[in-house]
Each structure stands twice: as structure tokens, then as C-alpha cells.
PDB file of C-alpha atoms in Angstrom:
ATOM      1  CA  MET A   1      -2.086  92.302  -6.772  1.00 98.00           C
ATOM      2  CA  ARG A   2      -2.764  91.808 -10.277  1.00 98.00           C
ATOM      3  CA  ALA A   3      -4.391  88.905 -12.103  1.00 98.00           C
ATOM      4  CA  VAL A   4      -4.936  88.052 -15.776  1.00 98.00           C
ATOM      5  CA  VAL A   5      -8.141  86.079 -15.868  1.00 98.00           C
ATOM      6  CA  GLN A   6      -9.092  83.851 -18.719  1.00 98.00           C
ATOM      7  CA  ARG A   7     -12.383  82.041 -19.323  1.00 98.00           C
ATOM      8  CA  VAL A   8     -11.262  78.497 -20.346  1.00 98.00           C
ATOM      9  CA  ASN A   9     -12.660  75.259 -21.464  1.00 98.00           C
ATOM     10  CA  GLY A  10      -9.858  73.265 -19.824  1.00 98.00           C
ATOM     11  CA  ALA A  11      -6.277  74.313 -18.863  1.00 98.00           C
ATOM     12  CA  SER A  12      -3.232  72.509 -17.320  1.00 98.00           C
ATOM     13  CA  VAL A  13       0.306  73.342 -16.184  1.00 98.00           C
ATOM     14  CA  VAL A  14       3.258  70.974 -16.627  1.00 98.00           C
ATOM     15  CA  VAL A  15       6.570  71.044 -14.683  1.00 98.00           C
ATOM     16  CA  ASP A  16       9.362  68.711 -15.900  1.00 97.00           C
ATOM     17  CA  GLY A  17       7.060  66.728 -17.790  1.00 97.00           C
ATOM     18  CA  GLU A  18       4.599  66.120 -14.904  1.00 98.00           C
ATOM     19  CA  THR A  19       1.115  67.647 -14.904  1.00 98.00           C
ATOM     20  CA  VAL A  20       1.089  69.443 -11.570  1.00 98.00           C
ATOM     21  CA  GLY A  21      -2.365  71.332 -11.982  1.00 98.00           C
ATOM     22  CA  GLU A  22      -5.294  70.747 -14.387  1.00 98.00           C
ATOM     23  CA  ILE A  23      -8.894  71.866 -14.757  1.00 98.00           C
ATOM     24  CA  VAL A  24     -11.435  70.091 -17.197  1.00 97.00           C
ATOM     25  CA  GLY A  25     -14.361  71.940 -18.912  1.00 95.00           C
ATOM     26  CA  PRO A  26     -15.440  75.524 -18.096  1.00 97.00           C
ATOM     27  CA  GLY A  27     -13.549  77.455 -15.560  1.00 98.00           C
ATOM     28  CA  LEU A  28     -10.877  80.181 -15.085  1.00 98.00           C
ATOM     29  CA  CYS A  29      -7.113  80.157 -15.609  1.00 98.00           C
ATOM     30  CA  VAL A  30      -5.701  82.999 -13.341  1.00 98.00           C
ATOM     31  CA  LEU A  31      -2.213  84.268 -13.674  1.00 98.00           C
ATOM     32  CA  VAL A  32      -1.286  86.181 -10.361  1.00 98.00           C
ATOM     33  CA  GLY A  33       1.153  88.774  -9.799  1.00 98.00           C
ATOM     34  CA  VAL A  34       2.336  90.362  -6.573  1.00 98.00           C
ATOM     35  CA  THR A  35       3.875  93.738  -5.973  1.00 98.00           C
ATOM     36  CA  HIS A  36       5.695  95.235  -2.913  1.00 97.00           C
ATOM     37  CA  ASP A  37       2.790  96.592  -1.096  1.00 96.00           C
ATOM     38  CA  ASP A  38       0.399  93.708  -1.261  1.00 98.00           C
ATOM     39  CA  THR A  39      -1.066  92.136   1.850  1.00 98.00           C
ATOM     40  CA  PRO A  40      -3.008  89.127   2.937  1.00 98.00           C
ATOM     41  CA  GLU A  41      -6.175  91.257   2.989  1.00 98.00           C
ATOM     42  CA  LYS A  42      -5.580  92.040  -0.753  1.00 98.00           C
ATOM     43  CA  ALA A  43      -5.076  88.372  -1.428  1.00 98.00           C
ATOM     44  CA  ALA A  44      -8.512  87.733   0.221  1.00 98.00           C
ATOM     45  CA  GLN A  45     -10.023  90.505  -1.639  1.00 98.00           C
ATOM     46  CA  LEU A  46      -8.716  89.001  -5.030  1.00 98.00           C
ATOM     47  CA  ALA A  47      -9.941  85.590  -4.020  1.00 98.00           C
ATOM     48  CA  ARG A  48     -13.419  86.976  -3.464  1.00 98.00           C
ATOM     49  CA  LYS A  49     -13.443  88.728  -6.669  1.00 98.00           C
ATOM     50  CA  LEU A  50     -12.235  85.678  -8.760  1.00 98.00           C
ATOM     51  CA  TRP A  51     -14.787  83.517  -7.046  1.00 98.00           C
ATOM     52  CA  SER A  52     -17.708  85.834  -7.803  1.00 98.00           C
ATOM     53  CA  VAL A  53     -16.725  87.596 -11.162  1.00 98.00           C
ATOM     54  CA  ARG A  54     -19.644  86.943 -13.733  1.00 97.00           C
ATOM     55  CA  ILE A  55     -17.593  86.128 -16.883  1.00 97.00           C
ATOM     56  CA  LEU A  56     -18.437  82.526 -17.400  1.00 97.00           C
ATOM     57  CA  GLU A  57     -21.113  81.430 -20.025  1.00 94.00           C
ATOM     58  CA  GLY A  58     -24.382  83.113 -19.232  1.00 95.00           C
ATOM     59  CA  GLU A  59     -22.923  85.848 -17.071  1.00 96.00           C
ATOM     60  CA  LYS A  60     -22.295  83.318 -14.296  1.00 98.00           C
ATOM     61  CA  SER A  61     -19.427  82.972 -11.944  1.00 98.00           C
ATOM     62  CA  CYS A  62     -17.367  80.263 -10.632  1.00 98.00           C
ATOM     63  CA  SER A  63     -19.450  80.164  -7.390  1.00 98.00           C
ATOM     64  CA  ASP A  64     -22.537  79.989  -9.555  1.00 98.00           C
ATOM     65  CA  LEU A  65     -21.437  76.886 -11.548  1.00 98.00           C
ATOM     66  CA  ALA A  66     -18.927  75.392  -9.016  1.00 97.00           C
ATOM     67  CA  ALA A  67     -16.401  75.869 -11.764  1.00 98.00           C
ATOM     68  CA  PRO A  68     -12.840  75.258 -11.093  1.00 98.00           C
ATOM     69  CA  LEU A  69      -9.753  77.754 -11.268  1.00 98.00           C
ATOM     70  CA  LEU A  70      -6.266  77.091 -12.228  1.00 98.00           C
ATOM     71  CA  VAL A  71      -4.271  79.745 -10.282  1.00 98.00           C
ATOM     72  CA  ILE A  72      -0.454  80.096 -11.461  1.00 98.00           C
ATOM     73  CA  SER A  73       2.046  82.648  -9.988  1.00 97.00           C
ATOM     74  CA  GLN A  74       3.557  84.960 -12.542  1.00 95.00           C
ATOM     75  CA  PHE A  75       5.856  87.774 -11.520  1.00 94.00           C
ATOM     76  CA  THR A  76       6.154  89.005 -15.209  1.00 94.00           C
ATOM     77  CA  LEU A  77       2.903  90.680 -14.727  1.00 96.00           C
ATOM     78  CA  TYR A  78       4.552  93.558 -13.006  1.00 97.00           C
ATOM     79  CA  GLY A  79       7.290  93.680 -15.820  1.00 94.00           C
ATOM     80  CA  ASP A  80       7.869  97.159 -17.153  1.00 95.00           C
ATOM     81  CA  ALA A  81       8.834  97.526 -20.791  1.00 95.00           C
ATOM     82  CA  ARG A  82       8.088 101.124 -21.334  1.00 94.00           C
ATOM     83  CA  LYS A  83      11.664 102.072 -21.711  1.00 94.00           C
ATOM     84  CA  GLY A  84      14.329 100.346 -23.660  1.00 92.00           C
ATOM     85  CA  ARG A  85      14.176  96.786 -25.230  1.00 93.00           C
ATOM     86  CA  ARG A  86      14.414  94.846 -21.925  1.00 94.00           C
ATOM     87  CA  PRO A  87      11.623  94.802 -19.307  1.00 95.00           C
ATOM     88  CA  THR A  88      12.385  95.626 -15.621  1.00 95.00           C
ATOM     89  CA  TRP A  89      11.085  93.609 -12.816  1.00 94.00           C
ATOM     90  CA  ASN A  90      11.349  96.304 -10.000  1.00 95.00           C
ATOM     91  CA  ALA A  91       7.703  96.408  -9.343  1.00 97.00           C
ATOM     92  CA  ALA A  92       7.345  92.584  -8.698  1.00 97.00           C
ATOM     93  CA  ALA A  93       7.663  91.421  -5.171  1.00 97.00           C
ATOM     94  CA  PRO A  94      10.456  88.974  -4.432  1.00 96.00           C
ATOM     95  CA  GLY A  95       9.521  85.302  -4.071  1.00 96.00           C
ATOM     96  CA  GLU A  96       9.633  85.271  -0.273  1.00 96.00           C
ATOM     97  CA  VAL A  97       7.025  88.013  -0.345  1.00 97.00           C
ATOM     98  CA  ALA A  98       5.082  86.746  -3.350  1.00 97.00           C
ATOM     99  CA  GLU A  99       4.799  83.056  -2.670  1.00 97.00           C
ATOM    100  CA  PRO A 100       2.798  83.245   0.634  1.00 98.00           C
ATOM    101  CA  LEU A 101       0.422  85.843  -0.906  1.00 98.00           C
ATOM    102  CA  VAL A 102      -0.463  83.612  -3.916  1.00 98.00           C
ATOM    103  CA  ASP A 103      -0.696  80.664  -1.425  1.00 98.00           C
ATOM    104  CA  GLU A 104      -3.174  83.003   0.414  1.00 98.00           C
ATOM    105  CA  VAL A 105      -5.413  83.560  -2.651  1.00 98.00           C
ATOM    106  CA  VAL A 106      -5.572  79.735  -3.271  1.00 98.00           C
ATOM    107  CA  ALA A 107      -6.458  79.141   0.488  1.00 98.00           C
ATOM    108  CA  ARG A 108      -9.115  81.943   0.458  1.00 98.00           C
ATOM    109  CA  LEU A 109     -10.673  80.487  -2.847  1.00 98.00           C
ATOM    110  CA  ARG A 110     -10.746  76.959  -1.216  1.00 98.00           C
ATOM    111  CA  GLU A 111     -12.421  78.479   2.000  1.00 98.00           C
ATOM    112  CA  LEU A 112     -15.160  79.998  -0.209  1.00 98.00           C
ATOM    113  CA  GLY A 113     -15.674  76.468  -1.718  1.00 98.00           C
ATOM    114  CA  ALA A 114     -13.550  76.586  -4.854  1.00 98.00           C
ATOM    115  CA  HIS A 115     -11.960  73.739  -6.570  1.00 98.00           C
ATOM    116  CA  VAL A 116      -8.467  75.198  -7.216  1.00 98.00           C
ATOM    117  CA  GLU A 117      -5.533  73.659  -9.153  1.00 98.00           C
ATOM    118  CA  THR A 118      -2.121  75.323  -9.045  1.00 98.00           C
ATOM    119  CA  GLY A 119       1.229  75.571 -10.744  1.00 96.00           C
ATOM    120  CA  ARG A 120       4.496  75.248  -8.883  1.00 96.00           C
ATOM    121  CA  PHE A 121       5.854  78.638  -7.607  1.00 95.00           C
ATOM    122  CA  GLY A 122       9.132  79.549  -9.164  1.00 92.00           C
ATOM    123  CA  ALA A 123       9.187  76.546 -11.644  1.00 95.00           C
ATOM    124  CA  ASP A 124       9.643  76.733 -15.279  1.00 96.00           C
ATOM    125  CA  MET A 125       6.021  75.989 -16.131  1.00 97.00           C
ATOM    126  CA  LYS A 126       4.321  74.887 -19.347  1.00 98.00           C
ATOM    127  CA  VAL A 127       0.709  76.237 -19.515  1.00 98.00           C
ATOM    128  CA  THR A 128      -1.783  74.917 -21.968  1.00 98.00           C
ATOM    129  CA  LEU A 129      -5.288  76.239 -22.086  1.00 98.00           C
ATOM    130  CA  THR A 130      -8.329  76.608 -24.482  1.00 98.00           C
ATOM    131  CA  ASN A 131      -9.496  80.235 -24.039  1.00 97.00           C
ATOM    132  CA  ASP A 132     -13.278  80.311 -24.238  1.00 97.00           C
ATOM    133  CA  GLY A 133     -14.293  83.311 -26.427  1.00 93.00           C
ATOM    134  CA  PRO A 134     -11.626  84.441 -26.455  1.00 94.00           C
ATOM    135  CA  PHE A 135     -12.256  86.103 -23.074  1.00 95.00           C
ATOM    136  CA  THR A 136      -9.572  87.677 -20.982  1.00 97.00           C
ATOM    137  CA  VAL A 137      -9.836  90.356 -18.177  1.00 97.00           C
ATOM    138  CA  ILE A 138      -7.263  92.011 -15.914  1.00 97.00           C
ATOM    139  CA  VAL A 139      -8.220  92.290 -12.234  1.00 97.00           C
ATOM    140  CA  GLU A 140      -6.395  94.650  -9.944  1.00 97.00           C
ATOM    141  CA  VAL A 141      -6.900  94.973  -6.040  1.00 96.00           C
TER     142      VAL A 141
END
């Protein structure tokens, strides 16, 4: 699993004009990509990392500050544009594999005590955020 993690001061996701997920104030906006060999165990590992990674102000984590997370599925994180002008998506898991694993990340975060908002899997989403820093890291498990 691969995640692009951005420290934000607010973020939201809109589908068809409706806000389906929103966090206000300091937190993390997390774009999650799934590849073919990912498992529920990797989803749990990613959730633990997201909950405890110390990238918020003052080297704090979401668990330290009870900061919210906005988790959005994004298959394009496994796009490959090394050859030609058009990316390939061969490394991205198909929706029937990816969706339950993204849901597992969210469920595990909630089990840890996190407030988690989400996008809508497979939808055309409009994501708005204020990157705080800017501060962006890539996490792979």
C-alpha cells in the first residue's frame, strides 16, 4: 500500500456538488493506493503508521492531538509514466480488491480512536485542502 500524506489545516472532498468528507483544523489528508499483493495486515500496518506518524506541528501525531484524518482512495498512486507519454495502471489493484482494503485502513484507524472522514470510492472527487507547511510525505507498507 502506498499513501501520500499531507499535513493540512482543513480539507474536504466533494462528489456531485455534495461534501462527502471534511476535516476542519489541523489533521492529515491521506491519499491511499492499493496494489495487487496488498493484504488486510498491510492495511492495519498503514493505519497504525498514519495514526502515530509525528508530522503535525511540534512533532506530534494524530494520536497525540486527536487530530482528524481525511482518507481518499486513489488508484493513480500506482500509475507508471516512465515510458511514453501515457501512464499505465497495471500496478494498481482492481476496485474489487482495492475498495475493501481502503475500507480496512479506515476501520482500523477508527478502532485506534481516530476521527476519520472519507471520499467515495470510484467517484469523480474534487479534493480541496490547505497544505500546512507545505508538508507532504509518502508512506509505503
